[in-house]
Each structure stands twice: as structure tokens, then as C-alpha cells.
Amino acid sequence: MRNRFSALTAALCVLSGVLAASAAAGGSWDERVFGSHLDFDAIAAAGPSALDSLIERGRELFKAKFTTADGAGRPKATQAIIPTKRKSGVNPPFSRTSGPDSNSCFGCHNDPIEGGSGDDVANVFVSEGFESAQFDNTDPSFSSERHTIALMGAGLVELLAREMTADLQAIRAEAVAHARLTGEDCRADLAAKGVRFGWIIAHADGIVDLDSVDGVDADLIVRPFSRKGVFTSLRQFTINALNIHHGMEAVERFGVRWTGSHDFAESGVPDAITAGDVSALVAFQATLPPPTVKANLPGDWRAAASQGEIQFQTIGCASCHVQTLPLKSLVFTDPAPFDMAGTLRTSEAKTPIRIDLAALPFAKSLKRNDKGEWLIPLYSDLKRHLVVDESVNALGNELQAQRFVERDVFLTPRLWGVGSTAPYGHNGSFRMLDEIIVAHGGDARFSRDAYLALDPQQRDSIVAFLRSLVIEAP
């Protein structure tokens, strides 16, 4: 115990050396979260010695209730992803639709543990950001209701998406090079980790025909976060969430470089969230352990789940909810390699923060294939699919597209942990697993129909299997 305490003390001393200067906090009863901020370059330079305390600081920020003294509220700015001023008035201190709508990350991501999902009461409303909050409301014409997605295993998810993106972009580059060399069109199938994303045709002049790309953006970047799959990285997701849900604006998007102001939202607090602060939140989320299979299942449940897993494969659910995807490397770097302007990029960091997930306890439970790749049991293909058709359209209640993703198209949900994340569906309107399975249309219609063709006991075994996939405390 003494050695552990000494190690923690040393780590905290390292972290104290990477705090950026800020206004001194008041007494020990001060309500603000920030007495000082983290400096990204100093954290990266400190290396592994600061990692444990960086993650712990991220945990503190994840559970922290941001105050007006911290800059929360963005009184003169909107929730838009691009810095946008309000044309009149002041943003309400709490708005269910346009945000801010939560005091802390934990306020939504709390079930069954920190970083998990949430009940219906934690649902949020997504819109592109009107200049006046009074235009935002719960009508589907203005905003889309979303249920909280669990963040467990998020670092592994991002690493999978990075490798898939690299594979897809390499295929495109090779096709372009071949077309230029031969002077002839080159068709190339887009496949990464066994998942097909359509195909492209590269022409000799370097133009690429993208009409047949499927389930991913035209830039071939796999975006694994949000219901629609529109956020590339935990960092981008975090910056957006801080702004929308808390009214906390990160310097790397809302600071003087892009807006000409240290206090774009006119909150009275300059540079409210530094790049180092964002990195602490990223480090915490990236190191959250993945969901697992429920331990100590009763005998009847274990037998039913075993049969259900077979049925799950037989009726085709695993064609989208792929049981495992192979991952070559468990080294997570921050910033991410494929982020765009408004999120700190690799070219803007002197040295990246490096987190070896293989050193964490949960890595010991991951299986490996004959190539030495880690098999990540997320039950998803990280691809977008149409989930609605003319006769099965319960999931087609949205009227707004999000980041150019069609309203009836959603990223395949990761089913690891699904037994702990009720209610179900993008807006949490389905309270039972049977209900959400039956609601599948579009690309999943064949599996849904096959599920309905099973006898009640076989369908119940699939539910038993899915309910065994849970989020448990470390």
C-alpha cells in the first residue's frame, strides 16, 4: 500500500508540473472546477510518468459539474459545430434542445458505471445550431432526439476506425496510381477488416468515381462515434460535447486562432478549456475497459445464451453486428491522425501523447488471431446502414440529416454491453430487445424477418444471448 501511495504521489507531482497558469482559485470551498489548466505540450513531454495522473484528471473532469465561473453556458454563442454567435439576446442557462443541457459528462454517461449509457431522462436533442435558441424545439423538424451511447472500450473503437481508414485510403491511392500508370480505368473494391464499403473507379487523369462508395463518407474516413457515425475521434466528440451540452468552448476550436477572441462566447472566462484539458478527458475515455460477458450466469441462462449466439449468427445478424474485428496495434495516440480543422491535429502537436492500451488490465482478456492481431468483440462493422423500408419504418422518425448523413441511415450499434444499455434505438424509444430487433428494416430486413420466423423459444434465446453482453465494474 505504501509503495502504491508513493507511486501515486510521484505521478501527481509530475502532473503538477504541466499545469498552465490561470487565475488563482478561491478557498477550498470554491465552486469552480478549474483552479488551473493542463498544458498539452508539457503533458506529451512528460511521457508515461504523467499518464496515470492524466487519466485520473480526466476522470475528475468527466464527473465535474462545470460552473459559470469555469466559463460554462456560452451566453453569446450557439451550439453549432462551427463557431457561431447569437444574433440577439443571451443563451438560456439551461435549454433541453439547444443546450447547455447537462452539468457534467457523468450526468448522461452513468449507467451502470461512469462512462456507461443513460436512461431516457438523459436523452439529448441534436440540431445543426440555429442562431437563436427559441427556434430549437423537440419537433423533429428542428432537432433529433438521441439516447446516450456507452463509452466503454472507446479507445479500442477509435483504433479500429483508424486502421480501417488507413486501409481504405491505401486502396484508393493504389487504384489511382495504377490508373495513371496504365492509362486505363481501375476499379477497386473497398474492404477493411472484412467489411465491404462498396467500390471506386479511378481514372487515368486522377479523378475517382465515388458513386458506389457505401456506408462511409467520400473521404473514406471511418467515423465511429455518434449514432450516425459523424465524429472521427474521441477528441472531436469531446470538443463537440463540451460545447453543446455544457457550453464549455475548447481553445482549439473557439480560441483566438479561429475566432480572433479568447472568449468567443462572452462568458467572462478566457480560454475555458485548453488542449491539455481535452487530452485528459480523451485519456480517461480511451482507457475505459470494454464491455464483457456477464459472469456467473445461472445454468438456464447460460444454456439459452449459448443457443442464442448460434441463432444470432444463423439468421444473419452478424453480417452487420460482426462479432470481432482484428486490431493490429493497441497504441493510442492523441491527437488522432485523421481529424480536421477545429480539432487539434498531429501536425500541430510537437509530440503526441502516447497510451499503450496493451499495458492495461483489460488487454489480458482480449483474444488474438493467428496473425497476432487483437480481436475486439464489439459486434459492429463500424459502417452506416439504411435501417428503414416502406413497411418497417419505426426507426425512420427523424426529419433532419446530420453532417450530410441521410436521416434513415445509422451506424451499426456496437452490441457489446447491450445488456446494460436499455432502452434501445437511437432515441431510446424501445424498452425491450425483442422490440428493437423487430423494428429493423432496410439493410437488416432479412435478419428481422428471419428472427420473426423463429419459434418463441428460439427468439428468447437470442435475447438471452444479448442480455449476457454487459458492462461491469472493473
JSON list of N, CA and C in Angstrom, two decimals, residues 214 384-389 406-410 441-445:
[
{"chain": "A", "resi": 214, "resn": "ASP", "atom": "N", "xyz": [-20.09, 2.95, -50.14]},
{"chain": "A", "resi": 214, "resn": "ASP", "atom": "CA", "xyz": [-21.25, 2.56, -49.34]},
{"chain": "A", "resi": 214, "resn": "ASP", "atom": "C", "xyz": [-20.90, 2.51, -47.86]},
{"chain": "A", "resi": 384, "resn": "ARG", "atom": "N", "xyz": [-22.17, 2.54, -41.82]},
{"chain": "A", "resi": 384, "resn": "ARG", "atom": "CA", "xyz": [-23.53, 3.07, -41.82]},
{"chain": "A", "resi": 384, "resn": "ARG", "atom": "C", "xyz": [-24.44, 2.21, -42.69]},
{"chain": "A", "resi": 385, "resn": "HIS", "atom": "N", "xyz": [-25.69, 2.06, -42.25]},
{"chain": "A", "resi": 385, "resn": "HIS", "atom": "CA", "xyz": [-26.67, 1.27, -43.00]},
{"chain": "A", "resi": 385, "resn": "HIS", "atom": "C", "xyz": [-28.02, 1.96, -43.00]},
{"chain": "A", "resi": 386, "resn": "LEU", "atom": "N", "xyz": [-28.77, 1.72, -44.07]},
{"chain": "A", "resi": 386, "resn": "LEU", "atom": "CA", "xyz": [-30.17, 2.11, -44.11]},
{"chain": "A", "resi": 386, "resn": "LEU", "atom": "C", "xyz": [-30.96, 1.14, -43.25]},
{"chain": "A", "resi": 387, "resn": "VAL", "atom": "N", "xyz": [-31.75, 1.64, -42.32]},
{"chain": "A", "resi": 387, "resn": "VAL", "atom": "CA", "xyz": [-32.45, 0.76, -41.37]},
{"chain": "A", "resi": 387, "resn": "VAL", "atom": "C", "xyz": [-33.96, 0.87, -41.48]},
{"chain": "A", "resi": 388, "resn": "VAL", "atom": "N", "xyz": [-34.42, 1.44, -42.58]},
{"chain": "A", "resi": 388, "resn": "VAL", "atom": "CA", "xyz": [-35.85, 1.68, -42.77]},
{"chain": "A", "resi": 388, "resn": "VAL", "atom": "C", "xyz": [-36.25, 1.26, -44.18]},
{"chain": "A", "resi": 389, "resn": "ASP", "atom": "N", "xyz": [-37.46, 0.70, -44.32]},
{"chain": "A", "resi": 389, "resn": "ASP", "atom": "CA", "xyz": [-38.04, 0.50, -45.64]},
{"chain": "A", "resi": 389, "resn": "ASP", "atom": "C", "xyz": [-39.51, 0.89, -45.59]},
{"chain": "A", "resi": 406, "resn": "GLU", "atom": "N", "xyz": [-27.82, 10.74, -44.39]},
{"chain": "A", "resi": 406, "resn": "GLU", "atom": "CA", "xyz": [-29.26, 10.67, -44.58]},
{"chain": "A", "resi": 406, "resn": "GLU", "atom": "C", "xyz": [-29.99, 10.34, -43.28]},
{"chain": "A", "resi": 407, "resn": "ARG", "atom": "N", "xyz": [-31.20, 10.82, -43.16]},
{"chain": "A", "resi": 407, "resn": "ARG", "atom": "CA", "xyz": [-31.96, 10.70, -41.90]},
{"chain": "A", "resi": 407, "resn": "ARG", "atom": "C", "xyz": [-32.30, 9.26, -41.54]},
{"chain": "A", "resi": 408, "resn": "ASP", "atom": "N", "xyz": [-32.39, 8.36, -42.53]},
{"chain": "A", "resi": 408, "resn": "ASP", "atom": "CA", "xyz": [-32.75, 6.96, -42.27]},
{"chain": "A", "resi": 408, "resn": "ASP", "atom": "C", "xyz": [-31.53, 6.05, -42.20]},
{"chain": "A", "resi": 409, "resn": "VAL", "atom": "N", "xyz": [-30.36, 6.63, -42.14]},
{"chain": "A", "resi": 409, "resn": "VAL", "atom": "CA", "xyz": [-29.10, 5.87, -42.14]},
{"chain": "A", "resi": 409, "resn": "VAL", "atom": "C", "xyz": [-28.42, 6.06, -40.79]},
{"chain": "A", "resi": 410, "resn": "PHE", "atom": "N", "xyz": [-27.99, 4.93, -40.18]},
{"chain": "A", "resi": 410, "resn": "PHE", "atom": "CA", "xyz": [-27.33, 4.98, -38.88]},
{"chain": "A", "resi": 410, "resn": "PHE", "atom": "C", "xyz": [-26.13, 4.03, -38.87]},
{"chain": "A", "resi": 441, "resn": "GLY", "atom": "N", "xyz": [-35.47, -2.50, -40.31]},
{"chain": "A", "resi": 441, "resn": "GLY", "atom": "CA", "xyz": [-35.87, -2.58, -41.71]},
{"chain": "A", "resi": 441, "resn": "GLY", "atom": "C", "xyz": [-34.67, -2.35, -42.61]},
{"chain": "A", "resi": 442, "resn": "GLY", "atom": "N", "xyz": [-34.91, -2.02, -43.86]},
{"chain": "A", "resi": 442, "resn": "GLY", "atom": "CA", "xyz": [-33.82, -1.69, -44.77]},
{"chain": "A", "resi": 442, "resn": "GLY", "atom": "C", "xyz": [-32.82, -2.80, -44.92]},
{"chain": "A", "resi": 443, "resn": "ASP", "atom": "N", "xyz": [-31.54, -2.48, -44.73]},
{"chain": "A", "resi": 443, "resn": "ASP", "atom": "CA", "xyz": [-30.46, -3.45, -44.89]},
{"chain": "A", "resi": 443, "resn": "ASP", "atom": "C", "xyz": [-30.58, -4.63, -43.94]},
{"chain": "A", "resi": 444, "resn": "ALA", "atom": "N", "xyz": [-31.27, -4.45, -42.82]},
{"chain": "A", "resi": 444, "resn": "ALA", "atom": "CA", "xyz": [-31.41, -5.51, -41.82]},
{"chain": "A", "resi": 444, "resn": "ALA", "atom": "C", "xyz": [-32.74, -6.23, -41.91]},
{"chain": "A", "resi": 445, "resn": "ARG", "atom": "N", "xyz": [-33.52, -5.95, -42.94]},
{"chain": "A", "resi": 445, "resn": "ARG", "atom": "CA", "xyz": [-34.87, -6.53, -43.03]},
{"chain": "A", "resi": 445, "resn": "ARG", "atom": "C", "xyz": [-34.83, -8.06, -43.10]}
]
